[in-house]
Short mmCIF file of C-alpha atoms in Angstrom, two decimals:
data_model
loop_
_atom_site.label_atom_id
_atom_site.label_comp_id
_atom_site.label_asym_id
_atom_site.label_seq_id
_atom_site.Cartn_x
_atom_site.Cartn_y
_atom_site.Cartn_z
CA UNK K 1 0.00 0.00 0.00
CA UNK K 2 2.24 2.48 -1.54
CA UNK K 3 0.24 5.64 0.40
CA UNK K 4 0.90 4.20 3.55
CA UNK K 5 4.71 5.32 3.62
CA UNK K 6 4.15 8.98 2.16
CA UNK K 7 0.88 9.98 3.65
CA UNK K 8 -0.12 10.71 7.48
CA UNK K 9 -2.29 8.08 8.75
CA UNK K 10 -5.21 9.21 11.07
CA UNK K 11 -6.14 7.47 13.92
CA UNK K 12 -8.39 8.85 17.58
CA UNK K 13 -7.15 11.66 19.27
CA UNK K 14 -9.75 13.28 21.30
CA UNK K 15 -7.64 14.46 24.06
CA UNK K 16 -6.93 17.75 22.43
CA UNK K 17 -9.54 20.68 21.90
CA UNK K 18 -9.91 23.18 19.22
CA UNK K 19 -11.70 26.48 18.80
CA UNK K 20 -13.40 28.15 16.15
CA UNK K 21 -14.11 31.67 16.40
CA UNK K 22 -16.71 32.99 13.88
CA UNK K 23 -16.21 36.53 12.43
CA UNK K 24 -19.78 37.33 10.69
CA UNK K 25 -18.90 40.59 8.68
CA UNK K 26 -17.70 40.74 5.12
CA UNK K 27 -17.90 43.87 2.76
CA UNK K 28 -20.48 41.92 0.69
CA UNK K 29 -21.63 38.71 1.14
CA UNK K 30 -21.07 35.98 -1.96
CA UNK K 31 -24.41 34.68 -3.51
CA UNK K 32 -23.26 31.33 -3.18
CA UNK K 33 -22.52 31.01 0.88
CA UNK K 34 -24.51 29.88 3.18
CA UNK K 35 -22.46 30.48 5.90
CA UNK K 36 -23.77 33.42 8.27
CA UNK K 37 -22.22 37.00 7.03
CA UNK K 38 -23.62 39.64 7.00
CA UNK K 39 -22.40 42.64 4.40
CA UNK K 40 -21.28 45.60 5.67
CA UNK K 41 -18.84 47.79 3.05
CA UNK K 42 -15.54 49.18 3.46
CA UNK K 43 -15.56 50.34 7.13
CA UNK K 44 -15.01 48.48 10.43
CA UNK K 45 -17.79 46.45 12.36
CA UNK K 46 -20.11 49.04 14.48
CA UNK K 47 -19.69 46.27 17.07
CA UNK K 48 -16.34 44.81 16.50
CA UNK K 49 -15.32 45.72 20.36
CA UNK K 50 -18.80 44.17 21.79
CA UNK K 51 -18.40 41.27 19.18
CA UNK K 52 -15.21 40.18 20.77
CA UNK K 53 -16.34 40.44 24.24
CA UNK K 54 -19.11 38.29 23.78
CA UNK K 55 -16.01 35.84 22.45
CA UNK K 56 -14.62 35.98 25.80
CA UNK K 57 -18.16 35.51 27.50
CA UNK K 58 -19.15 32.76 25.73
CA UNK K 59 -15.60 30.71 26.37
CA UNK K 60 -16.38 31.35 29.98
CA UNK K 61 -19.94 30.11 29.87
CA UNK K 62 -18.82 27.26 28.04
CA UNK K 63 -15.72 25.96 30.47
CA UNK K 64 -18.94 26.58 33.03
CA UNK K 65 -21.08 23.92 30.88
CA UNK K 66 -18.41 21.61 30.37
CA UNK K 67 -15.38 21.97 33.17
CA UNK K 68 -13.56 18.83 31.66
CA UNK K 69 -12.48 21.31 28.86
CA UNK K 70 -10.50 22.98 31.36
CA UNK K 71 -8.12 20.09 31.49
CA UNK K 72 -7.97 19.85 28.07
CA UNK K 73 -4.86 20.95 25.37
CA UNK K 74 -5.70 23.33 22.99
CA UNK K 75 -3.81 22.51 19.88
CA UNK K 76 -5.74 24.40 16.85
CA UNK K 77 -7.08 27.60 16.88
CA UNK K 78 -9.04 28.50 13.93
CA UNK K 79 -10.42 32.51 13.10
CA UNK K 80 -13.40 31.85 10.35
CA UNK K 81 -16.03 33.83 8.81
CA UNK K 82 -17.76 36.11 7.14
CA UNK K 83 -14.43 37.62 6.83
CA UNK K 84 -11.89 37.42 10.17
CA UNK K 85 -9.36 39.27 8.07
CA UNK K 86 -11.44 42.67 8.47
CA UNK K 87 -11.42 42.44 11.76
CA UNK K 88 -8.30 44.05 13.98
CA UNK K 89 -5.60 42.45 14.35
CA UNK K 90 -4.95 43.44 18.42
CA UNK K 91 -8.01 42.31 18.60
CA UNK K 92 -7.17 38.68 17.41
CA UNK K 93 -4.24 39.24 19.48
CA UNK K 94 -6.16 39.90 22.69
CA UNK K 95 -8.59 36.73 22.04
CA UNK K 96 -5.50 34.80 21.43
CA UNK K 97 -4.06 36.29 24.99
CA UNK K 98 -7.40 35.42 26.64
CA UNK K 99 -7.64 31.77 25.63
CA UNK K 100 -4.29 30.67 26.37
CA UNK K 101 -5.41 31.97 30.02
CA UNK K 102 -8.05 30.04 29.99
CA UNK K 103 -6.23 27.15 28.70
CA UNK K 104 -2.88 25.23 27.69
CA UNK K 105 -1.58 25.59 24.51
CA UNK K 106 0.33 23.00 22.94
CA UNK K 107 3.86 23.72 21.29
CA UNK K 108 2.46 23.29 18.01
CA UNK K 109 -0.19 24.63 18.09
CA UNK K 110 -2.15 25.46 14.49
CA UNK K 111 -3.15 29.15 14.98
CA UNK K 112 -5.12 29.84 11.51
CA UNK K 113 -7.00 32.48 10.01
CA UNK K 114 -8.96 33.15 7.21
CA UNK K 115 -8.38 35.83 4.57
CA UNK K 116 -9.61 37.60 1.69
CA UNK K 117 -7.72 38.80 -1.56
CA UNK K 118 -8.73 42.27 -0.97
CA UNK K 119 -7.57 42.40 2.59
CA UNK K 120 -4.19 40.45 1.91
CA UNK K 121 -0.90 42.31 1.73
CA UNK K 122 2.62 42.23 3.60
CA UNK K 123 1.82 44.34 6.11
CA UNK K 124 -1.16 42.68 7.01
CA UNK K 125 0.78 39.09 7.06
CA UNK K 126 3.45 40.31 9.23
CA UNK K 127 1.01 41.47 12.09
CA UNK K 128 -0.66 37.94 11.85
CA UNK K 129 3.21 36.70 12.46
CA UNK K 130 3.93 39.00 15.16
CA UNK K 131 0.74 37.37 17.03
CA UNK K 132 1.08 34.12 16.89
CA UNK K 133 -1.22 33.57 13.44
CA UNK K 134 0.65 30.09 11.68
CA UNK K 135 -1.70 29.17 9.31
CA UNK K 136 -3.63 31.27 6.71
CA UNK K 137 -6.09 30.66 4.53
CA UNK K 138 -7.05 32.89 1.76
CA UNK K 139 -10.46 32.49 -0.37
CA UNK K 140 -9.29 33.12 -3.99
CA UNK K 141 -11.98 31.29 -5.88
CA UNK K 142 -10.96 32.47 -9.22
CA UNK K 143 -9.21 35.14 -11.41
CA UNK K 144 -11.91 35.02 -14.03
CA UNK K 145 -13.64 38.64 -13.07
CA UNK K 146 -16.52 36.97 -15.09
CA UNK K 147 -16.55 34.18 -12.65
CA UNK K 148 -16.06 36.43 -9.60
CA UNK K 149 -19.38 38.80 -10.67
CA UNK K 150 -21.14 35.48 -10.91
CA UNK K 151 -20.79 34.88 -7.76
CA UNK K 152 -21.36 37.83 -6.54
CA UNK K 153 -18.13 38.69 -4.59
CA UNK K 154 -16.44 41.93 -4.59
CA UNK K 155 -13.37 42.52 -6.16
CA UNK K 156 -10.37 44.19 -6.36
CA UNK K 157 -8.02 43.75 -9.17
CA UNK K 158 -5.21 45.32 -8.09
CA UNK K 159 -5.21 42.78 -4.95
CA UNK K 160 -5.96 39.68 -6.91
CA UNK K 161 -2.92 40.30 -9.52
CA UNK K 162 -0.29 40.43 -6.29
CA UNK K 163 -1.49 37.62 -4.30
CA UNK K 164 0.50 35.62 -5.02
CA UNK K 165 3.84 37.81 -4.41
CA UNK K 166 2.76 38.24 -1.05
CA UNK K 167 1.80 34.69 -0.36
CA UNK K 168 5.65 33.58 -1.66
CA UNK K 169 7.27 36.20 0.41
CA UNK K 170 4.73 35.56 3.36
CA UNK K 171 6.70 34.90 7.06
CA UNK K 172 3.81 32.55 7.68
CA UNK K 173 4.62 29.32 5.71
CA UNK K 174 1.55 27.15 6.19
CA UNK K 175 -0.59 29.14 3.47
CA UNK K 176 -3.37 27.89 1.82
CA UNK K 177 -5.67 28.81 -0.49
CA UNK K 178 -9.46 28.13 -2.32
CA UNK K 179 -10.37 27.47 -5.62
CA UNK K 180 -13.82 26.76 -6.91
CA UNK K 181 -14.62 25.22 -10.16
CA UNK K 182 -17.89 24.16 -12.24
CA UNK K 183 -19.12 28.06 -12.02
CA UNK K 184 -21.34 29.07 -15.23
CA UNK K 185 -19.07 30.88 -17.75
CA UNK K 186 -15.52 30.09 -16.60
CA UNK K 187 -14.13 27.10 -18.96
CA UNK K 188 -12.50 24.48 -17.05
CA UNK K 189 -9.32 25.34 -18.91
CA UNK K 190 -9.56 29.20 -16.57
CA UNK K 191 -9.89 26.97 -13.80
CA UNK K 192 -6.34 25.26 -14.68
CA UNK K 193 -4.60 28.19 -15.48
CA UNK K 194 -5.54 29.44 -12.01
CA UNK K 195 -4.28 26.11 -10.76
CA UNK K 196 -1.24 26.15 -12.14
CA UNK K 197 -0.61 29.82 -10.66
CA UNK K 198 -0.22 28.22 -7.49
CA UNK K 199 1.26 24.84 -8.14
CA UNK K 200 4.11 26.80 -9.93
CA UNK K 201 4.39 28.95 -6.68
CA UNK K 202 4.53 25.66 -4.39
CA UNK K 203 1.82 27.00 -1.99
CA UNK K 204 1.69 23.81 0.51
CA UNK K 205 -2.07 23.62 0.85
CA UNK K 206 -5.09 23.59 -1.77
CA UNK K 207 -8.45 22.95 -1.34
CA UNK K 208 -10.12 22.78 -4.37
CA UNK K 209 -14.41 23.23 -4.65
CA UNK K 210 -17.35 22.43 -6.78
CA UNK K 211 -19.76 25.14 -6.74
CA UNK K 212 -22.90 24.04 -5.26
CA UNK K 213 -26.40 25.11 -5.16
CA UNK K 214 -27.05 25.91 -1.03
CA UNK K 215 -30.55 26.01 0.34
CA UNK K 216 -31.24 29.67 0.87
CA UNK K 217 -28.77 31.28 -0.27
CA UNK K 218 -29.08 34.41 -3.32
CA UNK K 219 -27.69 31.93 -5.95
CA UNK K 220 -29.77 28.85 -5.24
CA UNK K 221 -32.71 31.69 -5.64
CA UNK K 222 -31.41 33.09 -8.55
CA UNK K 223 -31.24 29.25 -10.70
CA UNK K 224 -35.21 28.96 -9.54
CA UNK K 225 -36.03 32.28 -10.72
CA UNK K 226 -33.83 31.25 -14.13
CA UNK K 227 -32.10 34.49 -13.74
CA UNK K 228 -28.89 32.02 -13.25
CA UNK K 229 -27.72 28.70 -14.75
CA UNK K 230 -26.82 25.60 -12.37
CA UNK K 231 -23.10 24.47 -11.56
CA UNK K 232 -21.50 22.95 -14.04
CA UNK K 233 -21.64 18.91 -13.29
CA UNK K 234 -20.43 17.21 -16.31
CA UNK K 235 -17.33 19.78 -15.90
CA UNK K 236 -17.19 19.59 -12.11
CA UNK K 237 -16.89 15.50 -12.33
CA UNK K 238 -14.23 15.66 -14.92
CA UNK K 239 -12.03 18.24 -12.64
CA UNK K 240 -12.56 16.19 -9.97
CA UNK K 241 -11.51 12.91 -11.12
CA UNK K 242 -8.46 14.30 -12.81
CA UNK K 243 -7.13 16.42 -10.11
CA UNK K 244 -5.64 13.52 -7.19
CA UNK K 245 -3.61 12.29 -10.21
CA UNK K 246 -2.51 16.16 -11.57
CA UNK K 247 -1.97 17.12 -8.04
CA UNK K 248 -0.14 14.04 -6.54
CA UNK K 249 2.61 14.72 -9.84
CA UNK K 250 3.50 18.02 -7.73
CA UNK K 251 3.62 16.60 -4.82
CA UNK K 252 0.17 17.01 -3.04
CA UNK K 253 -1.33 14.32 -0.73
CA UNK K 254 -5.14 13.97 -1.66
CA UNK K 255 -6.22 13.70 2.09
CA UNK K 256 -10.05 14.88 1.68
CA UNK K 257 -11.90 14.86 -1.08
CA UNK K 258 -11.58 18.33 -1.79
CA UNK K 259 -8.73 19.00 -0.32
CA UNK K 260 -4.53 18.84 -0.88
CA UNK K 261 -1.99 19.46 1.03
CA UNK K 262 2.01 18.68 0.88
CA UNK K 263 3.44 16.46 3.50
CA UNK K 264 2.62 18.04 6.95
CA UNK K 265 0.51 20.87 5.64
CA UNK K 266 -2.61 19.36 6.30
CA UNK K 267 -5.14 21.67 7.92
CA UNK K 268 -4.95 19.95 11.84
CA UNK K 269 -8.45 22.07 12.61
CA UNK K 270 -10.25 20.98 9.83
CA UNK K 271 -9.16 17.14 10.54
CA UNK K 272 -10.95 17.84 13.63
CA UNK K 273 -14.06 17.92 11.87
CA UNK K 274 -13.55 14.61 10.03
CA UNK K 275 -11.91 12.31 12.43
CA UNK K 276 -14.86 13.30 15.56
CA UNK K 277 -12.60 15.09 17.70
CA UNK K 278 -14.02 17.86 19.92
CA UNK K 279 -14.03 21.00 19.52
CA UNK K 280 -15.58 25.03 21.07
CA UNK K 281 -17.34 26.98 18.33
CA UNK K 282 -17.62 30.35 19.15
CA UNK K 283 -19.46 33.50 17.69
CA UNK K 284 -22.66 34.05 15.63
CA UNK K 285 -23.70 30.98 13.85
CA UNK K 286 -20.96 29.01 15.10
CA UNK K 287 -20.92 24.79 16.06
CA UNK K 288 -19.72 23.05 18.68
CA UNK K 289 -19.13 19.66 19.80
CA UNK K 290 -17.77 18.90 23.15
CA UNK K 291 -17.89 15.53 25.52
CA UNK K 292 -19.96 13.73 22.90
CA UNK K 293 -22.86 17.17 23.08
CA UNK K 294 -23.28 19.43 20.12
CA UNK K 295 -24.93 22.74 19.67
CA UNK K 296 -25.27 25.72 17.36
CA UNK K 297 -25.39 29.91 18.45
CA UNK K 298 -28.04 31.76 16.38
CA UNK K 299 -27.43 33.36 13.37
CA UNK K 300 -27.64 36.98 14.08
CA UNK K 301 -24.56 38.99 15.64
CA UNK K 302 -26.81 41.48 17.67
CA UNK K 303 -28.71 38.53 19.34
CA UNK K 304 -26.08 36.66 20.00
CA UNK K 305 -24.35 39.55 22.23
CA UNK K 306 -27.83 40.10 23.69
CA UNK K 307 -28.76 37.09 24.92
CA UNK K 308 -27.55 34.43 27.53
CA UNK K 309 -24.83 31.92 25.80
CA UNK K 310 -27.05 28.88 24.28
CA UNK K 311 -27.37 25.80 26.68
CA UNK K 312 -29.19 23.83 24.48
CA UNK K 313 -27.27 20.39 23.85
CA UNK K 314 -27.94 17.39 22.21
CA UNK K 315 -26.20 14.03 22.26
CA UNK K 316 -24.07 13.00 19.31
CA UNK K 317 -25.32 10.33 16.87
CA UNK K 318 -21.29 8.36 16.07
CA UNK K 319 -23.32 5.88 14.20
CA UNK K 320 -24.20 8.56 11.70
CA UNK K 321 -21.32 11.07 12.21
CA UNK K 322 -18.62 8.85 11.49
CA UNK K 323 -20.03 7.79 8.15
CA UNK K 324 -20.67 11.64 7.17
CA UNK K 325 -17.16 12.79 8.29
CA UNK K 326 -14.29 10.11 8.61
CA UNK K 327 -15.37 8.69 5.33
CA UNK K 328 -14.77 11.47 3.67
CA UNK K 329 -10.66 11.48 4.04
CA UNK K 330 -8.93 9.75 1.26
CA UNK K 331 -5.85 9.44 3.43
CA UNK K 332 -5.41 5.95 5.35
CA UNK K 333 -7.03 6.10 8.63
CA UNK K 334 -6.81 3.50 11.30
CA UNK K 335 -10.74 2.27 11.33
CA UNK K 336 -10.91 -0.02 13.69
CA UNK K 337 -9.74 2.46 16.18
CA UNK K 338 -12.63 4.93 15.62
CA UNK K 339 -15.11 1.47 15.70
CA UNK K 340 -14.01 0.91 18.68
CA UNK K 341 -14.02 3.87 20.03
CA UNK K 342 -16.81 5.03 19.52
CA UNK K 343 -19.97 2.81 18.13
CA UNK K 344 -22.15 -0.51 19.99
CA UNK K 345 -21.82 -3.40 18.99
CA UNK K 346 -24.71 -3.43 16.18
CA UNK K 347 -23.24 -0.87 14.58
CA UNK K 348 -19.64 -1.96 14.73
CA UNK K 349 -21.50 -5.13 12.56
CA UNK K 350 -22.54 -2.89 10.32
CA UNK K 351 -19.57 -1.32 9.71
CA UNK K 352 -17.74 -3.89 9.37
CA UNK K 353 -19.89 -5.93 7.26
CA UNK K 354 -20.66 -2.76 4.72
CA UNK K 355 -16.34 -1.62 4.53
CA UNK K 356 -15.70 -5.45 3.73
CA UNK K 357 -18.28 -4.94 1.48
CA UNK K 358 -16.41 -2.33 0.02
CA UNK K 359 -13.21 -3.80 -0.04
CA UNK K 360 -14.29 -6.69 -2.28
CA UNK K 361 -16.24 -4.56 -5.04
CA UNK K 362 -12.45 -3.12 -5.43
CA UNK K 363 -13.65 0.87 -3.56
CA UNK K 364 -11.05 0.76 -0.66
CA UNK K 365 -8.13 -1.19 0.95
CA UNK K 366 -7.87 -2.62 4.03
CA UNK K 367 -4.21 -3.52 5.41
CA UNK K 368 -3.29 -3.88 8.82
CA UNK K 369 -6.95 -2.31 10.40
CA UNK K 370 -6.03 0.55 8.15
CA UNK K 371 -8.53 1.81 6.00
CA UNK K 372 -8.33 4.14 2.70
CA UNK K 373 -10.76 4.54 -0.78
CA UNK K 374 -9.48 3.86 -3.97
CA UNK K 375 -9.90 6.88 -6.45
CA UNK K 376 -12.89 4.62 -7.80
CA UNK K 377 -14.99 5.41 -5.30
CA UNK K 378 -15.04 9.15 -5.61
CA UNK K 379 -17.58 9.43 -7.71
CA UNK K 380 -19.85 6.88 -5.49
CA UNK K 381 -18.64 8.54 -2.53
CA UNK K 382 -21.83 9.62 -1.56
CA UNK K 383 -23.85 6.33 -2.07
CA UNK K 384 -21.19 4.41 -0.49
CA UNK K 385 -21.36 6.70 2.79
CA UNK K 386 -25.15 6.50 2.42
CA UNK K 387 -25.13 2.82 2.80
CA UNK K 388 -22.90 2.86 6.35
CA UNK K 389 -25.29 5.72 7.42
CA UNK K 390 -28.59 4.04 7.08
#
């Protein structure tokens, strides 16, 4: 199992903790998100200074909820949005200062943030350094301005044409950055020349998106009001089927299905999400899942400072959680470990009985009680996950 030697392999690790903040304000939010932002032009948040000291309240209220956090190592740190980059950078610092009062740091600790083109310059980078910011993330999604007014984002050419300069010459090495194929009017040949931008310029981590049509979101209204044409599926399965080979020739582990990284780059935080290890979600809109309990905060920035910190938990389903996330890496992860972790015994049959399953009709390989797809399932992936789920 050639992988094996050159790839990570994931296994439990639910001793740690990480924390995502979420920053709701952007200067204009994209048609096709559906995370919770809220659009505010050029200038500052009205409530930036309120905003983070509901942060602070809400960590509190939280250790209150759950004081086995307290004993816990935090070891990724993760600023999302909206648009974190618009926000101050003292105040990222003082958040940053507060929680590792609160809490132990590890050495390593993954400190990211995430950034957009018009916001990114030198300057900028080398207060995130001077912080304690490792790991940033910057939401390109294309050069095509065609494809950019599609989706509705704002732009700024000037930014976009030195991105990449800055990102090369950035003091924080673990940069990453998104690009979206499939969108209506950009060729999949624009999406490969933006590719290749940033393979030439060795950028350690890529994570690569089909557009999708979201529930409620200004897009997925605009294709039922045919003032806008669907995504672009016969293009977005041929991209996605040819990228783990194109990628993997430049040295690129294919560790989730839509996303790359070179040896070590790997985003830790987001791994949190798909190997079911805890973590505090803090802010507006924001998820969290600690001691086995998840919950959501509301989606609205002014409630959320209003009112008390939500208390309302519910129990975590592994049975159906570890199908949704874990099966989604296409690194080697150590199954078994996570079955036994975590599920009864009628679902560890199940399991076991559907990944043999698997195994046979030539989707995965199974060496040692370590699991990892084939590049034939990718295209099943969703069926395949449906039938461990059920």
């Amino acid at each position: 199992m050639e992988l094996l030697d050159k790839q990570s392999i994931w296994q439990v690790r639910n001793s740690y903790l990480g924390v995502y903040v979420h920053f709701p304000y952007c200067f204009k939010k994209c048609d096709y998100c559906d995370f919770y932002s809220e659009g505010i032009g050029a200038s500052p948040a009205n409530d930036e200074k309120s905003l983070f000291q509901s942060y602070k309240k809400e960590i509190l209220e939280r250790k209150t909820h759950f004081p086995e956090i307290s004993k816990r190592t935090i070891d990724t740190v993760f600023f999302g949005g909206g648009t974190p980059s618009k926000a101050s950078s003292n105040n990222w610092k003082q958040l940053l200062d507060f929680l590792r009062s609160e809490f132990d740091f590890a050495e390593d600790t993954e400190i990211s943030i995430e950034v957009n083109p018009e916001d990114l310059n030198s300057e900028l980078l080398d207060e995130y350094f001077k912080i304690g910011i490792n790991r940033v993330n910057v939401g390109v999604q294309t050069f095509s301005p065609e494809g950019l007014e599609f989706l509705g984002r704002h732009y700024d050419a000037n930014r976009y044409g030195s991105l990449v300069e800055v990102l090369k010459n950035s003091p924080i090495k673990r940069v990453g950055i998104d690009l979206m194929y499939g969108i209506p009017g950009v060729s999949k040949d624009s999406f490969y020349r933006d590719l290749n931008i940033f393979l030439e310029a060795g950028l350690p981590h890529l994570s690569l998106y089909s557009l999708t049509l979201e529930k409620g979101t200004k897009y997925s209204r605009d294709v039922a009001d045919k003032k806008k044409g669907e995504p672009e599926e016969n293009i977005q399965s041929e991209i996605l089927t040819n990228l783990p080979m194109l990628l993997k020739e430049y040295g690129y582990n294919w560790y989730e299905v839509s996303n790359y990284a070179k040896p070590g780059f790997e985003s830790k935080h987001n791994l949190k999400y798909w190997t079911y290890e805890p973590y505090l979600g803090i802010g507006p809109g924001a998820h969290g899942m600690i001691e086995g309990q998840r919950y959501g905060n509301p989606r609205n920035s002014s409630l959320y400072q209003k009112k008390q910190t939500n208390t309302k938990y519910e129990p975590t389903d592994p049975t159906t959680e570890l199908s949704l996330t874990l099966f989604r890496l296409f690194s080697p992860f150590r199954y078994l470990d996570f079955i036994d972790s975590y599920l009864d015994g009628n679902a560890k049959t199940k399991y076991m009985r559907t990944i043999e399953g698997w195994e046979k009709k030539g989707y995965c390989t199974i060496v040692a009680g370590v699991f990892q797809w084939k590049q034939e399932a990718l295209l099943l992936l969703d069926d395949l996950i449906l039938e461990i789920s059920l």
